């Protein structure tokens, strides 16, 4: 009788790389992100002096946060949310009202907007997390439309369709971001910090638990995973970062209106996640940049640009159904680095996560 014997082969060659080599690769990707965010893009803005380019960079970076946050709940945890723009709007209006009505500074309104959006996310999650599949998606759609209608019609608080004007710009400890370049740098700094937090959550044992309930929540429940609690937590985290993105929009644009947070914005954010790669944090970043930059790059062809964008999206899904940067590619690199980090080095001391 054949007996299956566990594979006793040594770890792949990638795991045998020196710890310094793996740390170098990880630091290399981090350095690349920092160079692009704080070097290449600001240099291009300063060299061209183009306010148009600066505004595109700010918008794209804000949508990177939105795409990464939706990827956390939809890509990693498997909960299809199609009302994400509503929490984006809650964060924007929270920051706008706190700064214009109460005179609170940016250093306070930014986290406050995230916390207020997360609180609304918790109130939505508690009664809906036992819904599955399309039923949860329809519930988030209904909540999103309800929040939009409230923003549109609660004139005494939100000023309705007139929106809120005169939102103070970003100010930190006496320094005011009064130029588009300085505003971009603030948004980029917040985006990098947000991506770092989401990266640590996604590529951890906690992230593995989220992926387990995405693949089979009943099996995960039978293994002792608190499925409902994890779903609520993932949704709250996603709405917190959506609120952060909304606060950045409010303080960098100085004006917000309900039309900024309609259903089509939620669909745009979802398209970013799908095109980039469901479950892949790098894919969420690439998808956001693709969906914001491509339509602007095609402005030269006039009314045909949206047709070109639609054809490009269709071909990308047809030829790359798992996205531009798939979850497998993203997890493969991180898990090899994770395995290397917990390997035992000479002397018997475990390295741990690096």
Short mmCIF file of C-alpha atoms in Angstrom, two decimals:
data_model
loop_
_atom_site.label_atom_id
_atom_site.label_comp_id
_atom_site.label_asym_id
_atom_site.label_seq_id
_atom_site.Cartn_x
_atom_site.Cartn_y
_atom_site.Cartn_z
CA UNK A 1 0.00 0.00 0.00
CA UNK A 2 1.33 3.38 -0.97
CA UNK A 3 1.88 5.77 1.87
CA UNK A 4 2.10 9.50 1.28
CA UNK A 5 5.29 10.75 2.78
CA UNK A 6 5.62 14.47 3.50
CA UNK A 7 7.89 16.26 1.11
CA UNK A 8 11.28 16.42 2.79
CA UNK A 9 12.95 18.49 0.12
CA UNK A 10 14.74 21.62 1.27
CA UNK A 11 13.17 25.05 0.96
CA UNK A 12 13.34 26.74 -2.45
CA UNK A 13 16.49 28.53 -3.39
CA UNK A 14 14.78 31.86 -2.73
CA UNK A 15 14.46 30.93 0.93
CA UNK A 16 18.15 30.11 1.05
CA UNK A 17 19.15 33.63 0.20
CA UNK A 18 21.00 35.47 2.95
CA UNK A 19 18.80 37.47 5.28
CA UNK A 20 20.53 40.63 4.11
CA UNK A 21 19.51 39.86 0.52
CA UNK A 22 15.83 39.50 1.43
CA UNK A 23 15.92 42.63 3.54
CA UNK A 24 17.54 44.37 0.58
CA UNK A 25 14.71 43.30 -1.75
CA UNK A 26 12.03 44.42 0.68
CA UNK A 27 13.76 47.72 1.31
CA UNK A 28 14.23 48.09 -2.45
CA UNK A 29 10.46 47.99 -3.10
CA UNK A 30 9.88 50.41 -0.24
CA UNK A 31 12.57 52.72 -1.56
CA UNK A 32 11.04 52.61 -5.05
CA UNK A 33 7.64 53.63 -3.68
CA UNK A 34 9.18 56.49 -1.71
CA UNK A 35 11.26 57.68 -4.67
CA UNK A 36 8.22 57.76 -6.95
CA UNK A 37 5.91 59.38 -4.38
CA UNK A 38 8.33 61.95 -2.99
CA UNK A 39 10.90 62.26 -5.78
CA UNK A 40 9.73 61.63 -9.32
CA UNK A 41 6.20 63.03 -9.07
CA UNK A 42 7.14 66.24 -7.16
CA UNK A 43 10.05 66.75 -9.55
CA UNK A 44 7.71 66.49 -12.54
CA UNK A 45 5.25 68.92 -10.96
CA UNK A 46 8.00 71.40 -10.12
CA UNK A 47 9.64 71.11 -13.55
CA UNK A 48 6.44 71.63 -15.52
CA UNK A 49 4.81 74.06 -13.12
CA UNK A 50 1.52 72.52 -14.18
CA UNK A 51 -1.37 72.85 -11.75
CA UNK A 52 -3.25 70.33 -13.92
CA UNK A 53 -0.56 67.67 -13.36
CA UNK A 54 -0.49 68.43 -9.64
CA UNK A 55 -4.26 68.05 -9.37
CA UNK A 56 -4.16 64.72 -11.20
CA UNK A 57 -1.42 63.53 -8.84
CA UNK A 58 -3.48 64.54 -5.78
CA UNK A 59 -6.63 62.89 -7.12
CA UNK A 60 -4.81 59.69 -8.08
CA UNK A 61 -3.15 59.44 -4.68
CA UNK A 62 -6.46 59.90 -2.84
CA UNK A 63 -7.98 57.14 -4.97
CA UNK A 64 -5.00 54.90 -4.16
CA UNK A 65 -6.10 55.06 -0.52
CA UNK A 66 -9.72 54.34 -1.50
CA UNK A 67 -8.77 51.41 -3.73
CA UNK A 68 -6.43 49.92 -1.13
CA UNK A 69 -9.09 50.24 1.59
CA UNK A 70 -11.78 48.60 -0.55
CA UNK A 71 -9.32 45.85 -1.47
CA UNK A 72 -8.96 45.10 2.24
CA UNK A 73 -12.64 44.27 2.65
CA UNK A 74 -13.55 43.06 -0.86
CA UNK A 75 -10.30 41.55 -2.12
CA UNK A 76 -8.89 40.09 1.10
CA UNK A 77 -12.00 39.42 3.21
CA UNK A 78 -14.27 38.67 0.25
CA UNK A 79 -17.12 41.06 1.15
CA UNK A 80 -18.44 42.77 -1.98
CA UNK A 81 -19.13 46.37 -0.97
CA UNK A 82 -20.59 48.70 -3.60
CA UNK A 83 -21.26 51.65 -1.33
CA UNK A 84 -17.70 52.61 -0.46
CA UNK A 85 -18.05 56.17 -1.77
CA UNK A 86 -20.62 56.87 0.96
CA UNK A 87 -17.99 56.49 3.69
CA UNK A 88 -15.62 58.55 1.56
CA UNK A 89 -18.29 61.24 1.66
CA UNK A 90 -18.84 60.89 5.41
CA UNK A 91 -15.14 61.49 6.00
CA UNK A 92 -15.11 64.50 3.68
CA UNK A 93 -18.14 66.12 5.29
CA UNK A 94 -16.88 65.34 8.80
CA UNK A 95 -13.56 67.07 8.09
CA UNK A 96 -15.29 69.99 6.34
CA UNK A 97 -17.78 70.61 9.14
CA UNK A 98 -15.25 70.19 11.95
CA UNK A 99 -12.89 72.67 10.31
CA UNK A 100 -15.46 75.27 9.15
CA UNK A 101 -17.91 75.11 12.06
CA UNK A 102 -15.60 74.36 14.98
CA UNK A 103 -12.31 75.66 13.61
CA UNK A 104 -10.43 72.45 14.33
CA UNK A 105 -7.02 72.02 12.66
CA UNK A 106 -6.10 69.40 10.05
CA UNK A 107 -4.14 67.34 12.58
CA UNK A 108 -7.45 66.79 14.42
CA UNK A 109 -9.93 66.62 11.55
CA UNK A 110 -7.94 63.97 9.64
CA UNK A 111 -8.13 61.19 12.27
CA UNK A 112 -11.56 62.39 13.39
CA UNK A 113 -12.92 61.97 9.85
CA UNK A 114 -11.56 58.42 9.74
CA UNK A 115 -13.04 57.56 13.13
CA UNK A 116 -16.46 59.01 12.27
CA UNK A 117 -16.53 57.06 8.99
CA UNK A 118 -15.45 53.93 10.88
CA UNK A 119 -18.25 54.47 13.41
CA UNK A 120 -20.80 54.62 10.60
CA UNK A 121 -19.13 51.54 9.11
CA UNK A 122 -19.60 49.72 12.42
CA UNK A 123 -23.27 50.71 12.57
CA UNK A 124 -23.73 49.36 9.04
CA UNK A 125 -21.72 46.20 9.67
CA UNK A 126 -23.45 45.03 12.83
CA UNK A 127 -26.83 44.24 11.23
CA UNK A 128 -25.53 43.20 7.81
CA UNK A 129 -22.52 40.94 8.44
CA UNK A 130 -24.63 37.79 8.53
CA UNK A 131 -25.68 38.50 4.97
CA UNK A 132 -23.69 36.71 2.29
CA UNK A 133 -22.72 37.22 -1.31
CA UNK A 134 -24.95 39.46 -3.39
CA UNK A 135 -27.26 40.19 -0.45
CA UNK A 136 -24.49 42.01 1.40
CA UNK A 137 -23.59 43.90 -1.78
CA UNK A 138 -27.21 45.07 -2.23
CA UNK A 139 -27.31 46.12 1.44
CA UNK A 140 -24.20 48.30 1.01
CA UNK A 141 -25.70 49.74 -2.17
CA UNK A 142 -28.82 50.74 -0.25
CA UNK A 143 -26.80 52.25 2.59
CA UNK A 144 -24.66 54.17 0.11
CA UNK A 145 -27.66 55.65 -1.66
CA UNK A 146 -29.28 56.51 1.67
CA UNK A 147 -26.19 58.41 2.81
CA UNK A 148 -26.05 60.24 -0.53
CA UNK A 149 -29.68 61.32 -0.16
CA UNK A 150 -28.99 62.54 3.38
CA UNK A 151 -26.00 64.59 2.19
CA UNK A 152 -28.13 66.03 -0.59
CA UNK A 153 -31.21 66.92 1.45
CA UNK A 154 -30.02 67.76 4.97
CA UNK A 155 -29.51 71.39 3.94
CA UNK A 156 -29.17 72.79 7.47
CA UNK A 157 -26.07 70.65 8.06
CA UNK A 158 -24.55 69.86 4.67
CA UNK A 159 -25.90 72.84 2.64
CA UNK A 160 -27.39 70.28 0.26
CA UNK A 161 -26.50 70.51 -3.44
CA UNK A 162 -24.63 73.80 -2.83
CA UNK A 163 -21.93 71.90 -0.98
CA UNK A 164 -19.46 73.31 1.52
CA UNK A 165 -17.00 75.98 0.42
CA UNK A 166 -14.05 77.64 2.09
CA UNK A 167 -12.66 74.51 3.72
CA UNK A 168 -9.29 75.47 5.27
CA UNK A 169 -6.18 74.04 3.56
CA UNK A 170 -3.82 71.64 5.25
CA UNK A 171 -1.95 73.27 8.12
CA UNK A 172 0.54 71.46 10.34
CA UNK A 173 2.11 73.20 13.35
CA UNK A 174 1.98 76.61 11.73
CA UNK A 175 3.05 75.44 8.28
CA UNK A 176 0.35 75.82 5.64
CA UNK A 177 0.20 73.77 2.44
CA UNK A 178 -0.80 76.70 0.26
CA UNK A 179 0.51 75.31 -3.04
CA UNK A 180 -0.61 72.29 -5.03
CA UNK A 181 2.84 70.73 -4.70
CA UNK A 182 2.82 71.01 -0.91
CA UNK A 183 -0.73 69.61 -0.80
CA UNK A 184 0.36 66.68 -2.93
CA UNK A 185 3.26 65.96 -0.56
CA UNK A 186 0.88 65.86 2.41
CA UNK A 187 -1.52 63.54 0.57
CA UNK A 188 1.38 61.31 -0.52
CA UNK A 189 2.68 61.06 3.05
CA UNK A 190 -0.75 60.02 4.36
CA UNK A 191 -1.16 57.55 1.47
CA UNK A 192 2.20 55.89 2.14
CA UNK A 193 1.37 55.59 5.85
CA UNK A 194 -2.05 54.10 5.00
CA UNK A 195 -0.52 51.59 2.59
CA UNK A 196 2.02 50.55 5.21
CA UNK A 197 -0.74 49.86 7.77
CA UNK A 198 -2.85 47.94 5.24
CA UNK A 199 0.23 46.01 4.11
CA UNK A 200 0.96 44.92 7.68
CA UNK A 201 -2.65 43.85 8.16
CA UNK A 202 -2.96 42.04 4.85
CA UNK A 203 0.36 40.21 4.93
CA UNK A 204 0.12 38.74 8.41
CA UNK A 205 -1.58 35.86 10.20
CA UNK A 206 -4.57 38.18 10.58
CA UNK A 207 -4.63 38.64 6.81
CA UNK A 208 -4.45 34.87 6.36
CA UNK A 209 -7.55 34.55 8.57
CA UNK A 210 -9.37 37.08 6.37
CA UNK A 211 -8.44 35.11 3.25
CA UNK A 212 -9.63 31.91 4.95
CA UNK A 213 -13.11 33.31 5.56
CA UNK A 214 -13.14 34.66 1.99
CA UNK A 215 -12.47 31.19 0.56
CA UNK A 216 -14.83 29.27 2.87
CA UNK A 217 -16.28 31.03 5.89
CA UNK A 218 -18.02 27.87 7.15
CA UNK A 219 -14.75 25.95 7.14
CA UNK A 220 -12.99 28.86 8.85
CA UNK A 221 -15.73 28.95 11.48
CA UNK A 222 -15.34 25.22 12.11
CA UNK A 223 -11.61 25.79 12.70
CA UNK A 224 -12.34 28.30 15.46
CA UNK A 225 -12.12 31.55 13.49
CA UNK A 226 -14.62 34.16 14.68
CA UNK A 227 -15.99 34.87 11.22
CA UNK A 228 -18.49 37.58 12.10
CA UNK A 229 -16.00 39.53 14.21
CA UNK A 230 -13.37 39.41 11.47
CA UNK A 231 -15.85 40.59 8.85
CA UNK A 232 -16.91 43.52 11.03
CA UNK A 233 -13.30 44.45 11.76
CA UNK A 234 -12.30 44.36 8.10
CA UNK A 235 -15.27 46.53 7.14
CA UNK A 236 -14.52 49.06 9.90
CA UNK A 237 -10.85 49.27 8.86
CA UNK A 238 -11.85 49.84 5.23
CA UNK A 239 -14.33 52.59 6.12
CA UNK A 240 -11.75 54.27 8.39
CA UNK A 241 -9.33 54.70 5.51
CA UNK A 242 -12.18 55.80 3.23
CA UNK A 243 -12.87 58.54 5.76
CA UNK A 244 -9.19 59.51 5.74
CA UNK A 245 -9.34 59.83 1.94
CA UNK A 246 -12.46 61.99 2.25
CA UNK A 247 -10.72 64.35 4.69
CA UNK A 248 -7.81 64.72 2.27
CA UNK A 249 -10.23 65.59 -0.53
CA UNK A 250 -11.96 68.22 1.60
CA UNK A 251 -8.77 69.96 2.71
CA UNK A 252 -7.03 69.87 -0.67
CA UNK A 253 -9.96 70.95 -2.84
CA UNK A 254 -11.54 73.45 -0.38
CA UNK A 255 -14.98 72.47 -1.72
CA UNK A 256 -17.10 69.33 -1.59
CA UNK A 257 -20.61 68.51 -2.76
CA UNK A 258 -22.83 65.39 -2.67
CA UNK A 259 -22.17 64.70 -6.35
CA UNK A 260 -18.58 63.76 -5.42
CA UNK A 261 -19.89 60.68 -3.60
CA UNK A 262 -22.50 59.14 -5.87
CA UNK A 263 -22.92 55.48 -6.72
CA UNK A 264 -20.68 55.77 -9.79
CA UNK A 265 -17.76 56.69 -7.54
CA UNK A 266 -18.23 53.39 -5.71
CA UNK A 267 -18.25 51.54 -9.02
CA UNK A 268 -15.07 53.36 -10.08
CA UNK A 269 -13.29 52.33 -6.88
CA UNK A 270 -14.46 48.73 -7.31
CA UNK A 271 -13.22 48.74 -10.92
CA UNK A 272 -9.80 49.85 -9.68
CA UNK A 273 -9.62 46.88 -7.34
CA UNK A 274 -10.77 44.38 -9.98
CA UNK A 275 -8.53 45.70 -12.77
CA UNK A 276 -5.52 45.83 -10.45
CA UNK A 277 -6.12 42.38 -8.97
CA UNK A 278 -8.55 41.29 -6.27
CA UNK A 279 -6.72 40.66 -3.02
CA UNK A 280 -3.49 42.27 -4.20
CA UNK A 281 -2.50 45.47 -2.43
CA UNK A 282 0.06 46.42 -5.13
CA UNK A 283 -2.66 45.66 -7.67
CA UNK A 284 -5.03 48.07 -5.92
CA UNK A 285 -2.41 50.81 -6.22
CA UNK A 286 -1.75 50.07 -9.90
CA UNK A 287 -5.48 49.84 -10.64
CA UNK A 288 -6.15 53.24 -9.05
CA UNK A 289 -3.35 54.91 -10.99
CA UNK A 290 -4.49 53.22 -14.21
CA UNK A 291 -8.12 54.29 -13.86
CA UNK A 292 -7.28 57.91 -12.98
CA UNK A 293 -4.30 58.59 -15.24
CA UNK A 294 -5.48 56.80 -18.41
CA UNK A 295 -8.59 58.96 -19.05
CA UNK A 296 -6.49 62.10 -18.55
CA UNK A 297 -3.76 60.82 -20.86
CA UNK A 298 -6.36 60.23 -23.59
CA UNK A 299 -7.92 63.69 -23.45
CA UNK A 300 -6.33 64.42 -26.82
CA UNK A 301 -8.80 62.16 -28.62
CA UNK A 302 -11.78 64.10 -27.25
CA UNK A 303 -15.10 62.31 -26.92
CA UNK A 304 -13.58 58.98 -27.94
CA UNK A 305 -11.44 58.74 -24.82
CA UNK A 306 -14.07 57.02 -22.68
CA UNK A 307 -14.60 54.48 -25.45
CA UNK A 308 -10.85 53.86 -25.45
CA UNK A 309 -10.86 53.54 -21.64
CA UNK A 310 -13.76 51.07 -21.80
CA UNK A 311 -12.05 48.97 -24.48
CA UNK A 312 -8.82 48.99 -22.47
CA UNK A 313 -10.65 47.84 -19.34
CA UNK A 314 -12.45 45.11 -21.28
CA UNK A 315 -9.20 43.82 -22.77
CA UNK A 316 -7.42 43.94 -19.43
CA UNK A 317 -10.15 41.82 -17.81
CA UNK A 318 -10.30 39.50 -20.82
CA UNK A 319 -6.55 38.94 -21.06
CA UNK A 320 -5.71 39.35 -17.36
CA UNK A 321 -8.78 38.02 -15.52
CA UNK A 322 -6.95 37.98 -12.18
CA UNK A 323 -5.75 41.55 -12.56
CA UNK A 324 -2.60 43.36 -13.55
CA UNK A 325 -0.78 42.35 -10.36
CA UNK A 326 -2.42 39.20 -9.06
CA UNK A 327 -2.80 38.24 -5.45
CA UNK A 328 -0.58 35.21 -6.03
CA UNK A 329 2.32 37.35 -7.18
CA UNK A 330 1.97 39.74 -4.24
CA UNK A 331 1.63 36.96 -1.66
CA UNK A 332 4.43 34.89 -3.21
CA UNK A 333 7.03 37.55 -2.57
CA UNK A 334 5.80 38.42 0.92
CA UNK A 335 5.50 34.80 2.04
CA UNK A 336 9.00 33.96 0.87
CA UNK A 337 10.28 36.93 2.80
CA UNK A 338 8.13 35.91 5.77
CA UNK A 339 9.52 32.36 5.70
CA UNK A 340 13.04 33.71 5.46
CA UNK A 341 12.37 36.03 8.37
CA UNK A 342 11.38 33.18 10.66
CA UNK A 343 14.19 30.89 9.56
CA UNK A 344 16.95 30.18 12.03
CA UNK A 345 20.20 31.94 11.31
CA UNK A 346 23.66 30.79 12.29
CA UNK A 347 23.82 30.79 16.07
CA UNK A 348 20.27 29.52 16.56
CA UNK A 349 18.53 32.88 16.99
CA UNK A 350 15.26 33.36 15.06
CA UNK A 351 15.17 36.52 13.02
CA UNK A 352 11.41 37.17 13.13
CA UNK A 353 9.39 39.35 10.78
CA UNK A 354 11.44 42.04 9.05
#
